[in-house]
Amino acid sequence: MSDYAVKAGKSNGSAGEEYLSLGRNKLIEMHRTMLLIRRFEEAAAKAYSQQKIGGFLHLYIGQEAVAVGSIAALREEDYIITAYRDHGHALTRGADPNKLMAELFGKYTGTSKGKGGSMHFFDVARNMLGGHAIVGGQIPLGTGIAFKIKYRREDRVCVTYMGDAATNQGSFHESLNLAALWKLPVVYIVENNMYGMGTAIDRASAVTDLYKKGSAYGIEGMVTDGMNVFAVYDSVKEAVKKARELSLPTLIEVRTYRYRGHSMSDPDSVYRTKQEVDEEKRRDPIEQMKAFLLTEKIATQKELDNFDEEAKKEVSSAVEFAESSPQPPLESMYDDIYV
Amino acid sequence: MEITFREALNQAIVEEMERDDSVFIVGEEVAHYQGAYKVTQGLLQKFGPQRVIDAPISESGFTGLSVGAAMVGLRPIVEVMTFNFSLVAFDQIINNAAKMRHMSGGQLKVPMVIRGPNGPAHQLAATHSQALESMYAHVPGLKVVVPGTPKDGKGLLKSAIRDDNPVIFMESEIMYGLKGDVPEGEYTIPLGKADVKKQGKDATVVAYGKTVNLAFSAADLLAKENIDLEIVDPMTIKPLDEEPILKSVRKTNRCVVVSEAWPFASVASEIGYRVSSKAFDYLDAPVELVTAEDVPMPYNKNLEHNALPTLEKVVAAVKKVLYL
């Protein structure tokens, strides 16, 4: 794909060169993180089909640029919180793929000792405050984290992710009202992948430009291309600046697409066509990034191939770690219920 | 020092807010209005609007916000105007507050108190007259406290605010004006400990919250017939301190449980089960439960009165376990 420069960045079609200022290391890291997410998800899908992973498994494939582009605009001390499609956010935050895969396998070495599973990834040491499985349930939590930042007068922000369908929940509207009323440093990111499970957005929401939903609360809305990591980065950077400097919330709608079904058990042929999915894949975030890195001579094809090999290796050793890890002891079910 | 239940709770909040600047209180009408039931009287003037925060009518929002704040180190006190309105925030309390520690494999804790009046008051009808402790006690991860006196209210609320778990702290509109002796100076009462409120030898009455007073009324009445009741108040419903209850039943061999909550799958049925199971050999009669009728609360005054535990019902239950 050679048209990255048109798609990258702001919608006015500005050239991608401006992102060179991020520096080679950061650009490469962003690319490798997107690759790691994709390979991790592919391995998880395989393990799920082998019944090594149970429950619900919601894959992030196609949406990698959202977690990576947004977190690139944050500092380590900033908080993030998300919904149940949470693998990408945890990996981007630097959570150990071994422990995450072990969590998917339900093992005692997992991030939640096998009690959380796919929908409940937490890495509190890295300020990743969870994966939350009730649609919209995490939005007040993220708002409360921002409340604490303001209460303690800290130089931090909280990015609160949600899916498009969550914007129809009461918790979304109550949170936006509180964040605007109390001027909280929170950035709401709606990962609009166009479907709430099998329901297309225009069958679920009276307003399909989701960024407009902030206007009822006086919250600025932004919309950005979620298949382009730089576009996401730009929008989030601007919103984070506003949160940090003015303690004001922003609602960013990121238009993205998931290549797989809602979860592993979702036959997506019921509600969308293969043609539509193929069309979306032409905007693939990883392919766009590769084109950028090659054209700008930041990396060679050989290096890109190596990155992919390394991502695959990292993921397969995570699978080995998960497989060889112990089951939680029975008595551990009584742990960590009360302090 | 004799003060009202309301004043005792107010003292607990003031003392804990002075002690720890991570404690804040949020709820409807808690600040400028000085509290719908005046429990938060004077707090705004003392601590300012950063820590005494009027919330919009948005229980799911401000309860969830407080769970989030607790996850990152603050110690919120959420005042629900009544626990009836906490139902709007049920998802935040049950799926987030109660389970966060477990789901995160112990990475997080949620030190918060959700407090307000619980149970029926006067003719508020079905949506505003329900004792919901059984629902909250059903959920692992929550602690549930239902104090029955001003002294207990103050000491338990201070412990609840210092506790690192989410605590459901249930008061009563009707009790706010009741007076009782409260010790001078600093004291706390530990969560998870029952209290034998009255020694007696003929039958054990287990009562908590508002029904403690009802149990005392029954004891006074029955004393005239030379029936000597022992009254055990669990104070904390969850975790339930069952040993003092069992110990009392092993002594009296008879047990009546009094609760304003509905009977099905309830705190009363749980206590009844535990006594029947763990003190079986000591019982001289089946355990009797005196609970609310299994009906939504009617508005009519007489219907309401009779839908609740009454003095007559408690006395009758005691006589039944005594075969009188």
XYZ file of C-alpha atoms in Angstrom:
663
model
C 0.000 0.000 0.000
C 1.636 3.189 -1.118
C -0.991 5.777 -0.412
C -0.206 6.030 3.291
C 0.607 9.700 2.997
C -2.912 10.536 1.965
C -4.481 8.404 4.641
C -2.042 9.121 7.391
C -2.641 11.896 9.771
C -5.153 14.632 9.587
C -7.994 14.439 7.184
C -6.564 17.278 5.111
C -4.174 14.729 3.696
C -1.031 16.128 5.234
C 2.087 14.159 4.457
C 3.264 11.463 6.816
C 6.675 13.072 7.207
C 5.466 14.995 10.238
C 5.396 11.729 12.163
C 9.110 11.255 11.619
C 9.532 13.530 14.606
C 8.284 10.684 16.770
C 11.681 9.147 16.170
C 12.660 5.816 14.705
C 12.476 3.943 18.003
C 8.939 4.975 18.748
C 7.741 4.374 15.205
C 9.251 0.911 15.178
C 7.825 0.185 18.602
C 4.347 1.202 17.468
C 4.602 -1.056 14.469
C 5.911 -3.983 16.472
C 3.185 -3.589 19.078
C 0.498 -3.751 16.396
C 2.166 -6.872 15.040
C 2.400 -8.406 18.486
C -1.316 -7.809 19.058
C -2.256 -9.397 15.766
C -0.081 -12.460 16.273
C -1.231 -12.776 19.867
C -4.861 -12.721 18.749
C -4.248 -15.265 16.006
C -2.606 -17.586 18.510
C -5.474 -17.047 20.940
C -8.001 -17.899 18.223
C -6.114 -21.098 17.481
C -5.926 -22.077 21.135
C -9.620 -21.327 21.494
C -10.452 -23.640 18.607
C -8.376 -26.295 20.387
C -10.484 -25.662 23.493
C -7.490 -24.516 25.489
C -9.212 -21.181 26.073
C -12.790 -21.099 27.297
C -15.554 -18.577 27.777
C -15.873 -15.618 25.467
C -12.945 -14.478 23.368
C -13.263 -11.106 21.632
C -10.414 -10.513 19.224
C -8.858 -7.135 18.491
C -7.695 -7.967 14.970
C -8.275 -4.939 12.721
C -8.451 -2.482 15.616
C -4.757 -2.527 16.564
C -4.137 1.077 15.539
C -6.627 2.319 18.125
C -4.845 0.997 21.216
C -1.388 1.640 19.796
C -2.042 5.125 18.408
C -3.834 6.306 21.541
C -1.413 4.891 24.085
C 1.496 6.359 22.114
C 0.055 9.754 23.041
C 0.142 8.967 26.770
C 2.736 8.970 29.493
C 3.393 5.899 31.591
C 1.658 7.425 34.590
C -1.567 8.028 32.692
C -4.367 5.560 33.300
C -6.302 3.490 30.824
C -9.448 1.429 31.292
C -11.430 -0.459 28.702
C -14.169 -2.963 27.992
C -13.901 -6.691 27.295
C -12.075 -6.464 23.939
C -9.027 -5.666 25.997
C -6.051 -7.698 24.764
C -4.670 -4.945 22.573
C -4.725 -2.347 25.329
C -2.949 -4.590 27.825
C -0.263 -5.595 25.321
C 0.283 -1.997 24.248
C 0.683 -0.977 27.862
C 3.494 -3.503 28.104
C 1.759 -6.264 30.029
C 3.699 -9.532 29.813
C 2.313 -11.631 26.920
C 3.185 -14.776 28.871
C 0.977 -13.778 31.771
C -1.802 -12.603 29.483
C -1.814 -15.849 27.506
C -1.704 -17.787 30.770
C -4.756 -15.829 31.913
C -6.572 -16.856 28.726
C -5.641 -20.454 29.492
C -7.023 -19.983 33.019
C -3.678 -20.679 34.612
C -2.401 -19.652 38.014
C 0.439 -17.670 36.411
C -2.064 -15.439 34.619
C -2.467 -11.743 35.331
C -5.526 -12.499 37.473
C -4.369 -15.975 38.574
C -6.851 -17.567 36.211
C -9.892 -15.843 37.676
C -10.453 -13.140 35.102
C -10.003 -14.612 31.647
C -10.079 -12.783 28.339
C -12.523 -10.084 29.372
C -10.689 -9.119 32.554
C -7.097 -8.220 31.785
C -5.575 -5.999 34.480
C -2.049 -4.695 34.859
C -2.317 -2.199 37.648
C 1.444 -1.647 37.864
C 1.244 -0.309 34.295
C -1.901 1.697 35.018
C -4.041 -0.601 32.902
C -7.118 -0.775 35.108
C -8.986 -3.469 33.372
C -10.970 -5.079 31.017
C -14.615 -4.827 32.047
C -17.285 -7.083 30.722
C -20.623 -5.351 31.193
C -21.164 -3.033 28.237
C -20.656 0.527 29.462
C -19.879 -0.540 33.027
C -16.314 0.761 32.894
C -17.269 4.280 31.803
C -18.155 5.530 35.307
C -15.001 3.822 36.596
C -12.782 5.709 34.170
C -14.603 8.896 35.099
C -13.888 8.152 38.756
C -10.211 7.578 38.046
C -10.175 11.028 36.459
C -11.990 12.346 39.540
C -9.145 11.043 41.697
C -6.577 12.707 39.421
C -8.300 16.030 39.912
C -8.898 15.454 43.643
C -5.185 14.796 44.119
C -4.177 17.511 41.629
C -2.047 15.041 39.692
C -0.546 15.669 36.268
C -2.241 12.681 34.700
C -5.178 11.761 32.500
C -7.434 8.732 32.203
C -8.318 7.309 28.815
C -11.593 5.402 28.937
C -12.279 3.139 25.973
C -15.607 1.700 24.973
C -17.304 0.144 21.987
C -19.867 1.907 19.847
C -22.791 0.085 21.457
C -21.802 1.350 24.904
C -22.842 4.855 23.870
C -26.452 3.695 24.122
C -26.081 2.736 27.780
C -27.144 5.013 30.615
C -23.711 4.711 32.214
C -22.221 6.500 29.193
C -24.582 9.450 29.457
C -24.334 9.724 33.237
C -20.552 9.637 33.033
C -20.327 12.293 30.350
C -22.582 14.551 32.369
C -20.442 14.120 35.489
C -17.166 14.560 33.606
C -18.372 17.811 32.061
C -20.072 19.045 35.226
C -16.999 18.437 37.363
C -14.433 19.153 34.617
C -12.541 15.885 34.797
C -9.370 15.012 32.866
C -10.799 12.062 30.984
C -10.580 11.162 27.308
C -13.417 8.926 26.158
C -12.510 6.864 23.126
C -15.331 5.140 21.310
C -13.931 2.324 19.219
C -16.635 2.335 16.607
C -16.246 -0.961 14.784
C -19.685 -0.472 13.238
C -21.439 -3.343 15.015
C -22.635 -4.002 18.545
C -22.320 -7.756 18.345
C -24.541 -8.439 15.316
C -26.455 -5.177 15.292
C -25.246 -2.549 12.851
C -24.846 0.842 14.425
C -27.701 2.421 12.469
C -30.063 -0.162 13.878
C -29.020 0.647 17.465
C -28.312 4.339 17.697
C -30.554 7.195 16.607
C -27.415 9.254 16.024
C -24.741 7.371 14.129
C -22.099 10.094 14.288
C -21.184 9.023 17.775
C -18.812 11.915 18.456
C -21.890 14.171 18.404
C -23.190 12.493 21.541
C -20.836 14.628 23.614
C -22.562 17.815 22.542
C -25.539 17.257 24.859
C -23.093 17.626 27.726
C -20.954 20.370 26.265
C -18.158 17.923 25.553
C -16.123 18.447 22.413
C -16.386 15.572 19.991
C -13.753 14.446 17.521
C -13.844 11.777 14.864
C -10.835 10.023 13.517
C -9.697 7.198 11.258
C -9.117 4.206 13.467
C -7.334 2.244 10.769
C -4.534 4.764 10.769
C -2.310 4.784 13.806
C -1.160 8.370 13.213
C -4.669 9.714 12.911
C -5.535 8.118 16.233
C -2.340 9.439 17.775
C -3.069 12.989 16.630
C -6.588 13.097 17.973
C -5.714 11.554 21.292
C -2.707 13.790 21.709
C -4.895 16.841 21.278
C -7.531 15.539 23.680
C -4.923 14.544 26.245
C -3.410 18.015 26.092
C -6.804 19.500 26.847
C -7.357 17.053 29.708
C -3.927 17.724 31.146
C -3.872 21.491 30.806
C -7.525 22.439 31.179
C -8.936 19.410 33.005
C -11.642 18.964 30.405
C -13.103 15.800 28.896
C -13.203 14.948 25.193
C -15.170 12.347 23.293
C -13.266 10.804 20.403
C -15.017 8.538 17.971
C -12.510 6.296 16.287
C -13.849 4.610 13.172
C -12.349 1.181 13.040
C -13.288 -2.337 12.025
C -12.961 -5.787 13.499
C -12.087 -8.476 11.004
C -13.380 -11.324 13.114
C -16.806 -11.889 14.613
C -17.898 -10.161 17.805
C -16.548 -13.143 19.712
C -15.262 -16.515 18.599
C -18.792 -17.889 18.661
C -20.165 -15.237 16.311
C -20.849 -16.291 12.707
C -20.614 -12.793 11.308
C -22.042 -13.850 7.958
C -25.481 -13.252 9.473
C -25.105 -9.494 9.499
C -22.284 -8.532 7.123
C -20.860 -9.697 3.828
C -17.447 -11.110 3.085
C -17.115 -8.373 0.496
C -17.535 -5.719 3.192
C -14.892 -7.334 5.393
C -12.474 -7.636 2.466
C -13.043 -4.026 1.563
C -12.189 -2.930 5.109
C -9.071 -5.067 5.158
C -7.667 -2.947 2.351
C -7.241 -0.194 4.945
C -5.312 -2.525 7.221
C -3.487 -0.540 9.918
C -0.418 -2.752 9.935
C -0.049 -2.671 6.144
C -0.354 1.118 6.190
C 2.360 1.337 8.809
C 4.626 -0.973 6.837
C 4.232 1.188 3.763
C 5.110 4.239 5.793
C 8.207 2.662 7.326
C 9.440 1.457 3.939
C 8.767 4.650 2.040
C 10.380 6.793 4.692
C 13.287 4.336 4.797
C 12.855 3.814 8.508
C 12.985 0.080 8.079
C 13.878 -2.323 5.311
C 11.667 -5.156 4.128
C 14.084 -7.565 5.761
C 13.743 -5.781 9.068
C 9.955 -5.796 8.777
C 10.038 -9.530 8.115
C 12.229 -10.006 11.148
C 9.847 -8.006 13.331
C 7.050 -10.306 12.300
C 9.118 -13.403 12.992
C 9.991 -12.055 16.422
C 6.355 -11.283 17.203
C 5.424 -14.826 16.236
C 8.196 -16.212 18.419
C 7.168 -14.101 21.371
C 3.610 -15.300 21.017
C 4.521 -18.950 20.623
C 6.649 -18.818 23.730
C 3.690 -17.204 25.496
C 1.562 -20.153 24.419
C 4.236 -22.564 25.681
C 4.396 -20.681 28.972
C 0.615 -20.826 29.299
C 0.445 -24.520 28.447
C 3.162 -25.489 30.897
C 1.827 -23.299 33.722
C 0.012 -24.859 36.668
C -3.732 -24.858 37.185
C -4.852 -22.706 40.102
C -5.117 -24.714 43.314
C -8.732 -25.314 44.330
C -8.418 -23.353 47.539
C -7.374 -20.275 45.535
C -11.038 -19.684 44.682
C -11.361 -18.230 48.175
C -8.473 -15.803 47.695
C -8.818 -12.134 46.818
C -12.495 -11.737 47.593
C -11.980 -9.539 50.652
C -8.836 -7.635 51.564
C -23.351 11.468 76.131
C -26.832 11.025 74.684
C -27.121 11.933 71.003
C -29.285 10.951 68.063
C -28.451 8.232 65.566
C -28.114 10.998 62.959
C -25.596 12.920 65.088
C -23.639 9.773 65.811
C -23.260 9.048 62.109
C -22.326 12.668 61.468
C -19.602 12.467 64.104
C -18.215 9.308 62.537
C -17.983 10.949 59.119
C -16.449 14.155 60.491
C -13.852 12.285 62.522
C -12.841 10.058 59.630
C -12.662 12.960 57.171
C -10.434 14.822 59.616
C -8.274 11.754 60.059
C -7.782 10.870 56.378
C -7.867 13.282 53.441
C -8.591 10.460 50.989
C -12.116 10.258 52.431
C -14.754 12.270 50.574
C -18.535 12.109 50.515
C -20.731 12.310 47.447
C -24.458 12.027 47.000
C -27.674 13.824 46.286
C -28.225 16.860 48.542
C -25.289 16.042 50.827
C -23.646 19.476 50.592
C -25.701 22.658 50.179
C -28.933 21.106 51.404
C -27.020 19.588 54.356
C -28.327 16.092 53.663
C -31.782 14.855 52.783
C -31.926 13.450 56.340
C -29.304 15.870 57.730
C -26.693 13.228 58.384
C -24.205 15.407 56.502
C -25.144 18.610 58.359
C -22.228 21.029 58.491
C -19.866 18.941 56.392
C -19.726 21.352 53.460
C -18.839 24.234 55.761
C -16.167 22.150 57.451
C -14.541 20.397 54.510
C -15.488 22.410 51.429
C -16.964 21.455 48.072
C -13.933 19.404 46.985
C -14.709 16.759 49.595
C -18.439 17.189 50.165
C -19.965 16.850 46.762
C -23.523 17.309 45.574
C -24.223 14.811 42.832
C -26.901 14.973 40.185
C -29.634 12.340 40.427
C -27.443 9.841 38.713
C -26.841 6.930 41.074
C -25.213 4.643 38.550
C -22.914 7.475 37.511
C -21.723 8.711 40.884
C -21.599 5.261 42.470
C -19.545 3.948 39.557
C -17.382 7.065 39.648
C -16.711 6.367 43.307
C -15.770 2.757 42.580
C -13.258 4.069 40.058
C -11.891 6.592 42.543
C -11.558 3.842 45.152
C -9.655 1.632 42.692
C -6.928 4.279 42.567
C -6.680 5.075 46.241
C -9.464 7.354 47.424
C -11.952 6.281 50.102
C -15.389 7.450 48.932
C -18.485 7.564 51.073
C -21.449 7.379 48.740
C -24.685 8.556 50.303
C -27.713 7.100 48.611
C -30.761 9.120 49.556
C -32.346 5.765 50.273
C -31.210 2.268 49.410
C -34.196 2.001 47.118
C -32.263 4.235 44.735
C -29.174 2.050 44.983
C -31.009 -0.372 42.746
C -30.307 2.035 39.889
C -26.607 1.502 40.639
C -26.875 -2.263 41.148
C -24.541 -3.089 38.254
C -21.827 -0.786 39.567
C -22.103 -2.197 43.085
C -22.357 -5.863 42.223
C -20.326 -6.206 39.044
C -17.700 -3.598 39.773
C -17.332 -2.819 43.492
C -17.821 -6.356 44.754
C -15.851 -8.260 42.133
C -12.966 -5.956 41.258
C -10.510 -7.503 43.665
C -11.344 -11.032 42.606
C -11.338 -10.324 38.863
C -8.006 -8.560 39.061
C -6.427 -11.438 40.962
C -5.930 -9.219 44.004
C -4.324 -6.341 42.081
C -7.032 -3.884 43.110
C -9.090 -3.099 46.151
C -12.222 -0.971 46.465
C -12.294 0.792 49.843
C -15.642 2.528 49.841
C -18.807 2.875 51.870
C -22.258 3.086 50.354
C -24.588 4.314 53.040
C -28.091 5.626 53.543
C -31.460 4.649 54.921
C -32.821 1.182 54.249
C -36.169 -0.399 54.947
C -39.636 1.019 55.237
C -40.404 4.361 56.837
C -43.951 5.717 56.932
C -46.378 5.069 54.078
C -43.885 5.487 51.279
C -45.329 2.520 49.388
C -43.681 -0.183 47.372
C -40.711 1.485 45.681
C -39.603 3.434 48.760
C -40.168 0.874 51.502
C -37.947 -2.126 51.139
C -35.246 -3.664 53.259
C -32.587 -4.723 50.789
C -29.868 -6.190 53.002
C -30.538 -9.746 51.832
C -29.834 -8.764 48.241
C -26.491 -7.211 49.079
C -25.545 -9.930 51.556
C -26.029 -12.422 48.735
C -23.018 -11.071 46.868
C -19.474 -12.215 47.702
C -17.099 -9.283 47.958
C -19.461 -6.932 49.775
C -19.691 -6.371 53.496
C -23.106 -5.455 54.849
C -23.592 -3.557 58.107
C -26.934 -2.706 59.716
C -26.486 -0.863 63.034
C -29.288 -0.684 65.565
C -28.169 2.034 68.014
C -26.391 5.419 67.860
C -23.337 3.962 69.584
C -23.113 1.073 67.145
C -23.794 3.382 64.213
C -20.853 5.613 65.023
C -18.364 2.889 65.876
C -19.300 0.699 62.927
C -19.342 3.552 60.411
C -15.821 4.549 61.416
C -14.684 0.965 60.899
C -16.529 0.780 57.586
C -14.773 3.918 56.309
C -11.393 2.456 57.303
C -12.178 -0.937 55.798
C -10.471 -1.780 52.515
C -13.557 -3.495 51.100
C -16.806 -2.105 49.725
C -19.186 -1.821 52.673
C -22.943 -1.473 52.350
C -23.944 0.513 55.442
C -27.684 0.530 56.034
C -29.405 3.072 58.259
C -33.062 3.920 58.768
C -35.181 7.038 58.311
C -37.111 6.131 61.416
C -34.003 5.721 63.546
C -32.277 9.007 62.643
C -33.996 10.855 65.479
C -33.612 8.111 68.097
C -31.319 8.969 70.978
C -28.841 6.760 72.731
C -25.675 6.856 74.784
C -22.493 7.260 72.801
C -19.061 7.064 74.450
C -17.030 10.257 74.649
C -14.011 10.405 72.405
C -12.557 8.108 69.800
C -13.804 4.544 69.493
C -14.511 2.041 66.771
C -16.555 -1.145 66.698
C -15.119 -3.907 64.527
C -17.051 -5.190 61.513
C -17.981 -8.847 61.586
C -18.639 -9.029 65.322
C -22.052 -9.673 66.866
C -23.167 -8.148 70.132
C -25.311 -9.705 72.836
C -27.555 -6.750 73.529
C -29.401 -8.351 76.418
C -28.650 -11.425 78.471
C -31.521 -13.805 79.070
C -32.223 -17.492 79.548
C -35.546 -18.506 77.999
C -35.247 -17.779 74.278
C -32.853 -16.098 71.854
C -34.106 -13.306 69.633
C -31.751 -12.404 66.796
C -32.500 -8.887 65.623
C -30.591 -6.146 63.805
C -31.124 -2.560 62.727
C -34.531 -1.190 63.506
C -35.774 -4.544 64.847
C -33.390 -4.394 67.809
C -35.768 -1.920 69.411
C -38.679 -4.180 68.570
C -36.901 -7.055 70.285
C -36.415 -4.923 73.396
C -40.115 -4.005 73.404
C -40.965 -7.694 73.201
C -38.519 -8.451 76.007
C -40.146 -5.803 78.221
C -43.615 -7.150 77.540
C -42.633 -10.779 78.034
C -40.727 -9.995 81.233
C -44.145 -9.372 82.791
C -44.903 -13.021 82.089
C -41.519 -14.051 83.524
C -40.099 -14.832 80.106
C -36.477 -13.761 79.909
C -35.283 -13.032 76.355
C -31.696 -12.926 75.203
C -31.165 -10.469 72.337
C -28.290 -11.008 69.927
C -27.556 -8.307 67.361
C -25.266 -9.450 64.515
C -24.672 -5.770 63.564
C -22.668 -6.925 60.569
C -24.822 -9.093 58.328
C -21.898 -10.083 56.148
C -19.553 -11.521 57.186
C -21.951 -12.974 59.753
C -20.505 -13.614 63.201
C -22.511 -16.750 63.870
C -20.783 -18.025 67.007
C -22.456 -15.646 69.503
C -25.827 -16.593 67.990
C -25.105 -20.322 68.259
C -23.720 -19.877 71.750
C -26.886 -18.111 72.820
C -29.104 -20.803 71.304
C -27.066 -23.521 73.008
C -27.990 -21.753 76.237
C -31.658 -20.935 75.612
C -32.494 -23.799 73.217
C -34.965 -21.601 71.346
C -34.533 -19.046 68.583
C -36.578 -16.344 66.866
C -35.078 -14.228 64.061
C -36.597 -10.800 63.394
C -35.980 -8.893 60.170
C -37.776 -6.303 58.075
C -36.595 -7.905 54.840
C -38.686 -10.291 52.774
C -38.591 -13.912 53.903
C -37.513 -15.728 50.728
C -33.742 -16.396 50.504
C -33.141 -13.820 53.209
C -30.842 -12.867 56.054
C -33.465 -14.345 58.410
C -33.656 -17.628 56.523
C -29.856 -17.831 56.436
C -29.588 -17.344 60.196
C -32.453 -19.764 60.701
C -30.662 -22.341 58.566
C -27.372 -21.934 60.384
C -28.990 -22.270 63.789
C -31.016 -25.291 62.663
C -27.953 -26.902 61.167
C -25.250 -26.023 63.654
C -27.223 -26.001 66.911
C -29.656 -28.740 65.924
C -29.066 -30.870 68.999
C -29.692 -27.926 71.287
C -33.004 -26.794 69.830
C -36.188 -27.556 71.725
C -38.355 -26.057 68.986
C -37.991 -25.186 65.299
C -36.521 -21.736 64.644
C -39.181 -19.107 64.007
C -38.740 -16.230 61.568
C -40.572 -12.933 61.907
C -40.049 -11.048 58.666
C -41.837 -8.696 56.325
C -44.717 -10.354 54.517
C -43.775 -11.557 51.055
C -45.576 -8.643 49.406
C -44.583 -5.280 47.912
C -45.243 -2.663 50.564
C -48.797 -1.322 50.467
C -49.382 2.399 50.984
C -52.311 2.035 53.410
C -51.162 2.602 56.978
C -52.809 -0.437 58.475
C -51.753 -2.715 55.651
C -48.226 -1.389 55.942
C -48.104 -1.997 59.675
C -49.262 -5.547 59.224
C -46.878 -6.260 56.355
C -43.984 -5.724 58.786
C -42.734 -7.454 61.901
C -44.840 -6.166 64.791
C -44.617 -6.484 68.522
C -47.537 -8.915 68.447
C -45.824 -11.102 65.862
C -42.563 -11.200 67.790
C -44.333 -12.030 71.046
C -46.347 -14.744 69.316
C -43.217 -16.253 67.786
C -41.447 -16.331 71.151
C -44.442 -18.018 72.721
C -44.529 -20.502 69.881
C -40.929 -21.613 70.407
C -41.726 -21.870 74.124
C -44.886 -23.898 73.370
C -46.952 -21.387 75.316
